[in-house]
Tab-separated table of C-alpha atoms in Angstrom:
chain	number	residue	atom	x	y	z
A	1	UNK	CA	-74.667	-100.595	124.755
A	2	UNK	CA	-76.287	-103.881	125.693
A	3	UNK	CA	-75.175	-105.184	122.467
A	4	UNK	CA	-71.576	-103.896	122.567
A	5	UNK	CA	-70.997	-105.680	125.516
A	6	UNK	CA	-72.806	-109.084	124.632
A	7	UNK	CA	-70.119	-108.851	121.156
A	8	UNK	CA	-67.799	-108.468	123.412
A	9	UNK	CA	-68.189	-111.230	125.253
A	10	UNK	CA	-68.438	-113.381	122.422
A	11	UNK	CA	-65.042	-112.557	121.258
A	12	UNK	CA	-63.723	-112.981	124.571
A	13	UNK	CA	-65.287	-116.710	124.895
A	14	UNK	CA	-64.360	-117.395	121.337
A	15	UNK	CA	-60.633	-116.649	121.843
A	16	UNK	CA	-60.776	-118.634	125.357
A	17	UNK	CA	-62.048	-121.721	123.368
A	18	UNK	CA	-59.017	-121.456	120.695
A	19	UNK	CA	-56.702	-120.653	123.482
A	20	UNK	CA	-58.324	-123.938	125.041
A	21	UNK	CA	-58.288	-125.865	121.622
A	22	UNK	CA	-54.496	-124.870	120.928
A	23	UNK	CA	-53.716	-125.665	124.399
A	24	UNK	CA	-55.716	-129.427	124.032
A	25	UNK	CA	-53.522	-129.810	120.654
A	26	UNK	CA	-50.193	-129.259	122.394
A	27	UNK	CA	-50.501	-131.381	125.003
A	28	UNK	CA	-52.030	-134.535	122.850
A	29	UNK	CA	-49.276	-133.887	119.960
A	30	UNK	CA	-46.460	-133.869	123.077
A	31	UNK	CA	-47.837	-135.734	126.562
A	32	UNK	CA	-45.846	-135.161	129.694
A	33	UNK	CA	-43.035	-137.071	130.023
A	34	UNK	CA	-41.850	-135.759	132.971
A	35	UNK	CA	-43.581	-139.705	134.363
A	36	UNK	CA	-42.339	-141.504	131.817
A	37	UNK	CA	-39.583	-143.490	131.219
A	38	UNK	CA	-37.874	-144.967	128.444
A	39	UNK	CA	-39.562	-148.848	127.994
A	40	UNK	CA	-37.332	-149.906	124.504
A	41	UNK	CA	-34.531	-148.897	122.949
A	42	UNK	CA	-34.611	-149.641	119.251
A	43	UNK	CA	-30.895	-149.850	117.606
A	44	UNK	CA	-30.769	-149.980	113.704
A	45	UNK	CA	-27.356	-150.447	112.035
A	46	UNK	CA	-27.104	-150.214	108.220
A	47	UNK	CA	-24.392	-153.012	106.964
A	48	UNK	CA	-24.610	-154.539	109.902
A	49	UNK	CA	-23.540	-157.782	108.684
A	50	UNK	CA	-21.740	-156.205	105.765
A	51	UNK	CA	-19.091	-153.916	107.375
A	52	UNK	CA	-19.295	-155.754	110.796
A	53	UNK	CA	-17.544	-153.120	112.953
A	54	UNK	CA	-20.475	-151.847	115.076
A	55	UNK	CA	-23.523	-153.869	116.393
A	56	UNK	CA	-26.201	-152.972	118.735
A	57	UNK	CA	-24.162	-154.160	121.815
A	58	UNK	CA	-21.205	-151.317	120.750
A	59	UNK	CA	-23.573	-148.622	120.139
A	60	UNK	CA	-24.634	-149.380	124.048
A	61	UNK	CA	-21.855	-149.923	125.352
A	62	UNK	CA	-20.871	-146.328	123.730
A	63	UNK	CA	-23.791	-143.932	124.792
A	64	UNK	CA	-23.231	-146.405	128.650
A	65	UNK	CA	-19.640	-144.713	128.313
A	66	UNK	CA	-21.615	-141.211	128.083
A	67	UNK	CA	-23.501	-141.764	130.632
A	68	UNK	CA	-26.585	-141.321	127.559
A	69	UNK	CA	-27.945	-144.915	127.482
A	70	UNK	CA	-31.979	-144.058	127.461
A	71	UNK	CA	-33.428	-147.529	128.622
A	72	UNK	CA	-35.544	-146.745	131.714
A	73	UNK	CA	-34.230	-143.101	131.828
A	74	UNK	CA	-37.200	-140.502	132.307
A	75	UNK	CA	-38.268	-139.772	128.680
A	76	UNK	CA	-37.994	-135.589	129.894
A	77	UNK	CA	-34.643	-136.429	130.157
A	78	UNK	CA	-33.413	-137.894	127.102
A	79	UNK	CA	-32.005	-135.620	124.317
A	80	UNK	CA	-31.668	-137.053	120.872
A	81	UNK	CA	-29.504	-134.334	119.478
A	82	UNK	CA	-26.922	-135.466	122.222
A	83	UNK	CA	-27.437	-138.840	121.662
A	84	UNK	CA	-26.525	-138.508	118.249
A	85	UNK	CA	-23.158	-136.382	118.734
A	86	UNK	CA	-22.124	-138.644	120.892
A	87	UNK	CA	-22.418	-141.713	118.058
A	88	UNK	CA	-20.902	-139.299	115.813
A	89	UNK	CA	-17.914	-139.046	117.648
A	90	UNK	CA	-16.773	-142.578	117.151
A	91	UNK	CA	-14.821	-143.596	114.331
A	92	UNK	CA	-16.455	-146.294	112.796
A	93	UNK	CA	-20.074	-144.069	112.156
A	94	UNK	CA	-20.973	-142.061	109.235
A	95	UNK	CA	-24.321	-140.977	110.107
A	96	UNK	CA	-26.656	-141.062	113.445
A	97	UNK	CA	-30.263	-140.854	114.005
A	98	UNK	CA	-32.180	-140.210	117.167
A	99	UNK	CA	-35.674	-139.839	118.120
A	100	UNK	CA	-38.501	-140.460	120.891
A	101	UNK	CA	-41.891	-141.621	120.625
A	102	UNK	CA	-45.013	-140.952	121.977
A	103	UNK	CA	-45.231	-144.500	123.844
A	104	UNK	CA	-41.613	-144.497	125.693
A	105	UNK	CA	-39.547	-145.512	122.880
A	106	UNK	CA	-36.364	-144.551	121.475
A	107	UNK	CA	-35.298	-145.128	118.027
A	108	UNK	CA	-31.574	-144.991	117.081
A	109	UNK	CA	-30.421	-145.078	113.601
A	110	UNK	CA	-27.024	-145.425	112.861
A	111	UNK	CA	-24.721	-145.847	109.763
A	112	UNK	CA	-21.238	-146.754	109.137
A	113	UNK	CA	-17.639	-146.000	107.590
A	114	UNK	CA	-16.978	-148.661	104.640
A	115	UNK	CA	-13.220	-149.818	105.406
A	116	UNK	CA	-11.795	-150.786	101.541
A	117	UNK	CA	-8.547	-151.059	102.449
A	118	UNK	CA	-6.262	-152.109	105.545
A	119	UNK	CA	-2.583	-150.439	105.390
A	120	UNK	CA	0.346	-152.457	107.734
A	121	UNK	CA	2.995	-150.309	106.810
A	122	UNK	CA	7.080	-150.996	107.699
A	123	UNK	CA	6.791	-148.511	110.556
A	124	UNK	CA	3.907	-151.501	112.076
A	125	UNK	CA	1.359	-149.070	111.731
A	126	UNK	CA	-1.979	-150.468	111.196
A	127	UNK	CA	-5.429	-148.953	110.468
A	128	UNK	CA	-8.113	-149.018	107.852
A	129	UNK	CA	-8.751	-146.284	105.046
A	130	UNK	CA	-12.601	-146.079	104.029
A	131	UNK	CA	-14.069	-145.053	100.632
A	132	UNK	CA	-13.494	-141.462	101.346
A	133	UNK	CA	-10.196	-141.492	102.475
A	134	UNK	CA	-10.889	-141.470	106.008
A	135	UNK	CA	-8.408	-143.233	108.375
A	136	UNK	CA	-10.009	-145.639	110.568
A	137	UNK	CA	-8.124	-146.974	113.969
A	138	UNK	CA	-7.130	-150.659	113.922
A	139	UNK	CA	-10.207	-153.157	115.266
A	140	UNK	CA	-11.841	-156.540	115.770
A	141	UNK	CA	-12.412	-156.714	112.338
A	142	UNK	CA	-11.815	-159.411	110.454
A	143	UNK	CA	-13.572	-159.265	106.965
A	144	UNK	CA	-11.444	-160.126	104.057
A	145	UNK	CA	-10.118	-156.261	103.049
A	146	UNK	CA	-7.261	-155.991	100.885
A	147	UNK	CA	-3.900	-155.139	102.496
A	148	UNK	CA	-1.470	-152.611	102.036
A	149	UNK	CA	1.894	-152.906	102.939
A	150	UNK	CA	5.409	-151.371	102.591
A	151	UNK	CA	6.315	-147.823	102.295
A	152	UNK	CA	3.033	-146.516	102.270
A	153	UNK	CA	2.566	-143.192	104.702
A	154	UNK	CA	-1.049	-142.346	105.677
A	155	UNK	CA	-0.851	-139.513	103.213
A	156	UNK	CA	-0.529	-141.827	100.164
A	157	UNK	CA	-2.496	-144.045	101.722
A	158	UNK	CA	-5.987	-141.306	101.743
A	159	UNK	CA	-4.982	-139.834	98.748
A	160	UNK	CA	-3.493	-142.598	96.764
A	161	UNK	CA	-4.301	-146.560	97.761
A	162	UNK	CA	-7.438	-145.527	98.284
A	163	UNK	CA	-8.205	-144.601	95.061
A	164	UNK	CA	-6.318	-147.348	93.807
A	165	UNK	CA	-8.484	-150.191	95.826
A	166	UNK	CA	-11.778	-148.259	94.582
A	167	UNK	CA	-10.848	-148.944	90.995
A	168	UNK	CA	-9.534	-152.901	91.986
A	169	UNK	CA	-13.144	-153.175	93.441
A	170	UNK	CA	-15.078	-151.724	90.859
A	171	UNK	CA	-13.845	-155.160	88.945
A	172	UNK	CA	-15.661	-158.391	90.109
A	173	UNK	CA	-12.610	-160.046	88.371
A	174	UNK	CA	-9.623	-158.087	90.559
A	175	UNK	CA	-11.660	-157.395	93.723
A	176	UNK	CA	-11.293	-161.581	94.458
A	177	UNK	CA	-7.895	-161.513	92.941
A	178	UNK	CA	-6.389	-159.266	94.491
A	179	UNK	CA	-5.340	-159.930	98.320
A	180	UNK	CA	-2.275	-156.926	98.579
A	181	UNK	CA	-0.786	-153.890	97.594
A	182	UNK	CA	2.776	-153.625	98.431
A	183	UNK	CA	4.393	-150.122	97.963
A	184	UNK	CA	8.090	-149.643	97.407
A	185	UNK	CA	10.770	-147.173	98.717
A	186	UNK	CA	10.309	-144.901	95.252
A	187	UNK	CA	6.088	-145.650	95.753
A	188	UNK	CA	6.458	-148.017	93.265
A	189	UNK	CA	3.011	-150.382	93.454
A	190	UNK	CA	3.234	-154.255	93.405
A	191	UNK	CA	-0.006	-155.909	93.706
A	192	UNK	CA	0.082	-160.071	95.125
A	193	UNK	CA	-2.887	-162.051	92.933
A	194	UNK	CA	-4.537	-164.971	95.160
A	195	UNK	CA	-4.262	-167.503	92.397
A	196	UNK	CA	-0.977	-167.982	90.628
A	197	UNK	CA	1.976	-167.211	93.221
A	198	UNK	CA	3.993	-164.710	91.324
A	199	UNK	CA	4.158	-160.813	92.104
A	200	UNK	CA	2.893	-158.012	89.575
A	201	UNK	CA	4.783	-154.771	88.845
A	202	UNK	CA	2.018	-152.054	87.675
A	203	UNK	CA	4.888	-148.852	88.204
A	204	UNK	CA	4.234	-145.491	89.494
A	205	UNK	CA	0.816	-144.217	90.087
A	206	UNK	CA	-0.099	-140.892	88.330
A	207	UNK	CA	0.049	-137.776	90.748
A	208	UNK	CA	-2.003	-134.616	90.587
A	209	UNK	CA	-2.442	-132.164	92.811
A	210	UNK	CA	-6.393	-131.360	91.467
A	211	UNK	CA	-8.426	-133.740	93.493
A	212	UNK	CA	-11.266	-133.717	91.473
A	213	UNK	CA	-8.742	-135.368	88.956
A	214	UNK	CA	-6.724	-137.779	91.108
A	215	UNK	CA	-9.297	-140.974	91.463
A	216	UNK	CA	-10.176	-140.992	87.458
A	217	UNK	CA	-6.358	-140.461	86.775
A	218	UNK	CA	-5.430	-143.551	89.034
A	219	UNK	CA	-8.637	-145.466	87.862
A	220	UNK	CA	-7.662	-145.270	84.371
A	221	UNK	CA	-3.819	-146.281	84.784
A	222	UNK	CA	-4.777	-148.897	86.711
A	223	UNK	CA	-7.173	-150.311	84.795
A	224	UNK	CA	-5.088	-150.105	81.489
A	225	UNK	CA	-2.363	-152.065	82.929
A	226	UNK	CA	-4.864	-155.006	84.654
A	227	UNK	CA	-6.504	-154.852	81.010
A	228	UNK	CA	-2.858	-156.314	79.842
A	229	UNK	CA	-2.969	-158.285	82.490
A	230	UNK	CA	-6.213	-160.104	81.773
A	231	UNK	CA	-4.896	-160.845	78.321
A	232	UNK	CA	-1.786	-162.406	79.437
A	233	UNK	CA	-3.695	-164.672	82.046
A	234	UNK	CA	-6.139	-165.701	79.327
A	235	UNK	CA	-3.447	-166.677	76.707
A	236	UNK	CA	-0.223	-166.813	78.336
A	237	UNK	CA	0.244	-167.934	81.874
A	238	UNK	CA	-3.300	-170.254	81.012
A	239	UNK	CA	-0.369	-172.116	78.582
A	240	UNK	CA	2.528	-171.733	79.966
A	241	UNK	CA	1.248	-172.409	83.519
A	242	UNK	CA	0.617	-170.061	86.383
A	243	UNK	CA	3.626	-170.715	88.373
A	244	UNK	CA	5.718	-170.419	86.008
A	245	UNK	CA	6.930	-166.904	86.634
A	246	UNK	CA	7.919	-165.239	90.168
A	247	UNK	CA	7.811	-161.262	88.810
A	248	UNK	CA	5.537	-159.566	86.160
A	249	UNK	CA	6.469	-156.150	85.325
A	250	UNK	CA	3.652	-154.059	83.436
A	251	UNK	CA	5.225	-150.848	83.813
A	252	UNK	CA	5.696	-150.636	80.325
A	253	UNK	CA	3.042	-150.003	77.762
A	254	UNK	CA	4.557	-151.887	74.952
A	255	UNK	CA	5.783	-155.120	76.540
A	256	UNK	CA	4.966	-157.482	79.745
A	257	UNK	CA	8.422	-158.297	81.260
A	258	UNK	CA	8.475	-161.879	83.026
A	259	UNK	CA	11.076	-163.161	85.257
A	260	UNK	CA	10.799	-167.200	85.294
A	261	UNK	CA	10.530	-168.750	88.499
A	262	UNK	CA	14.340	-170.204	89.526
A	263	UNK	CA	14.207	-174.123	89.856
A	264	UNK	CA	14.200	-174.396	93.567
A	265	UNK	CA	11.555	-171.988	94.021
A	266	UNK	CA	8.439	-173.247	94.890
């Protein structure tokens, strides 16, 4: 009997002490942070300098707005899932980060929407498509996009121009050549060079309504006709001189149409 009972108060201590130990664990792997507060606020921005729409300062200024700014908050309090919704909610971020450390800090991670294209259409709107086809809303930014003007609805624009500028950058040649896309009334596409002051006439883009087809369909039209167009730079306009024509159609296959520029045309 004796014996029973001295096993049985082994087991008893020896699930106290892992009760203990498991209890010791959990409270070194996550301290009490009901008396702490936030000390630094870490904000990482991917592109920073590349894209240029958000910096640290707007990512404050946005979780401020939310009332979600961490610095000095208790650490119990802040929630890094809602920090992260909240970044996701603005337009300009692709991705969001959030998490807390064991000394008071907060680390926010934070990537962003690539704008490839800005549209100014004839109804005055103006916004940014990205490199998914996402609109964007009109900003502070400044960095040298191409531009898209005309007739150009924000329907073509995602599932058309956007496609369109993709290809144009994939070229180190055309993505500094190129400065706008101008779409017609019958969405027609001119495209304005920065050297040479003339205007090019590539035609009608290919439609499709498979979407897994659209961007190579577009990529390879529009790279067959700037392929002409390369030729006729290298051993045409290069001799005949680059201002020498105001209108270059390439809508044909077969034949570059030029229309000289008139004498008092600069």
């Amino acid at each position: 009997m004796k014996v029973s009972v001295k096993k049985t108060i082994i087991v008893l201590l020896d699930i106290l002490l892992a009760v203990y130990l498991g209890f010791a664990m959990t409270s070194f792997n996550n301290p009490d942070e009901t008396m702490k507060a936030c000390t630094n606020v870490s904000i990482q921005i991917d592109d920073e300098t590349t894209n240029g729409f958000l910096s640290a300062k707007e990512i404050k200024r946005i979780l401020e707005q939310k009332k979600l700014y961490p610095y000095k908050q208790p650490m119990a309090d802040v929630n890094p899932r809602s920090i992260e919704d909240a970044l996701k909610s603005s337009s300009f971020v692709n991705t969001s980060q959030c998490y807390k450390t064991k000394d008071g800090h907060v680390v926010i991670s934070v990537t962003q929407r690539l704008p490839i294209v800005r549209i100014k259409n004839i109804k005055g709107e103006d916004y940014y498509v990205d490199d998914q086809g996402g609109i964007m809303p009109n900003s502070k930014y400044t960095s040298d996009l191409i531009i898209c003007t005309g007739y150009v609805t924000k329907w073509f624009a995602k599932n058309y121009i956007s496609h369109l500028t993709i290809a144009l950058m994939e070229s180190e040649l055309w993505k500094n050549q190129i400065e706008q896309i101008n779409v017609l009334p019958d969405l027609g596409i001119e495209i304005v060079p920065r050297v040479g002051d003339h205007v090019i006439y590539v035609g009608h883009l290919p439609q499709t309504k498979m979407l897994d087809e659209r961007q190579k369909l577009v990529s390879d039209f529009i790279n067959g006709k700037l392929a002409r167009l390369e030729k006729f730079y290298r051993y045409g306009l290069s001799q005949a001189g680059w201002n020498k024509y105001a209108y270059i159609n390439l809508e044909f296959d077969n034949q570059i149409i030029c229309k000289k520029r008139k004498k008092n045309q600069i």
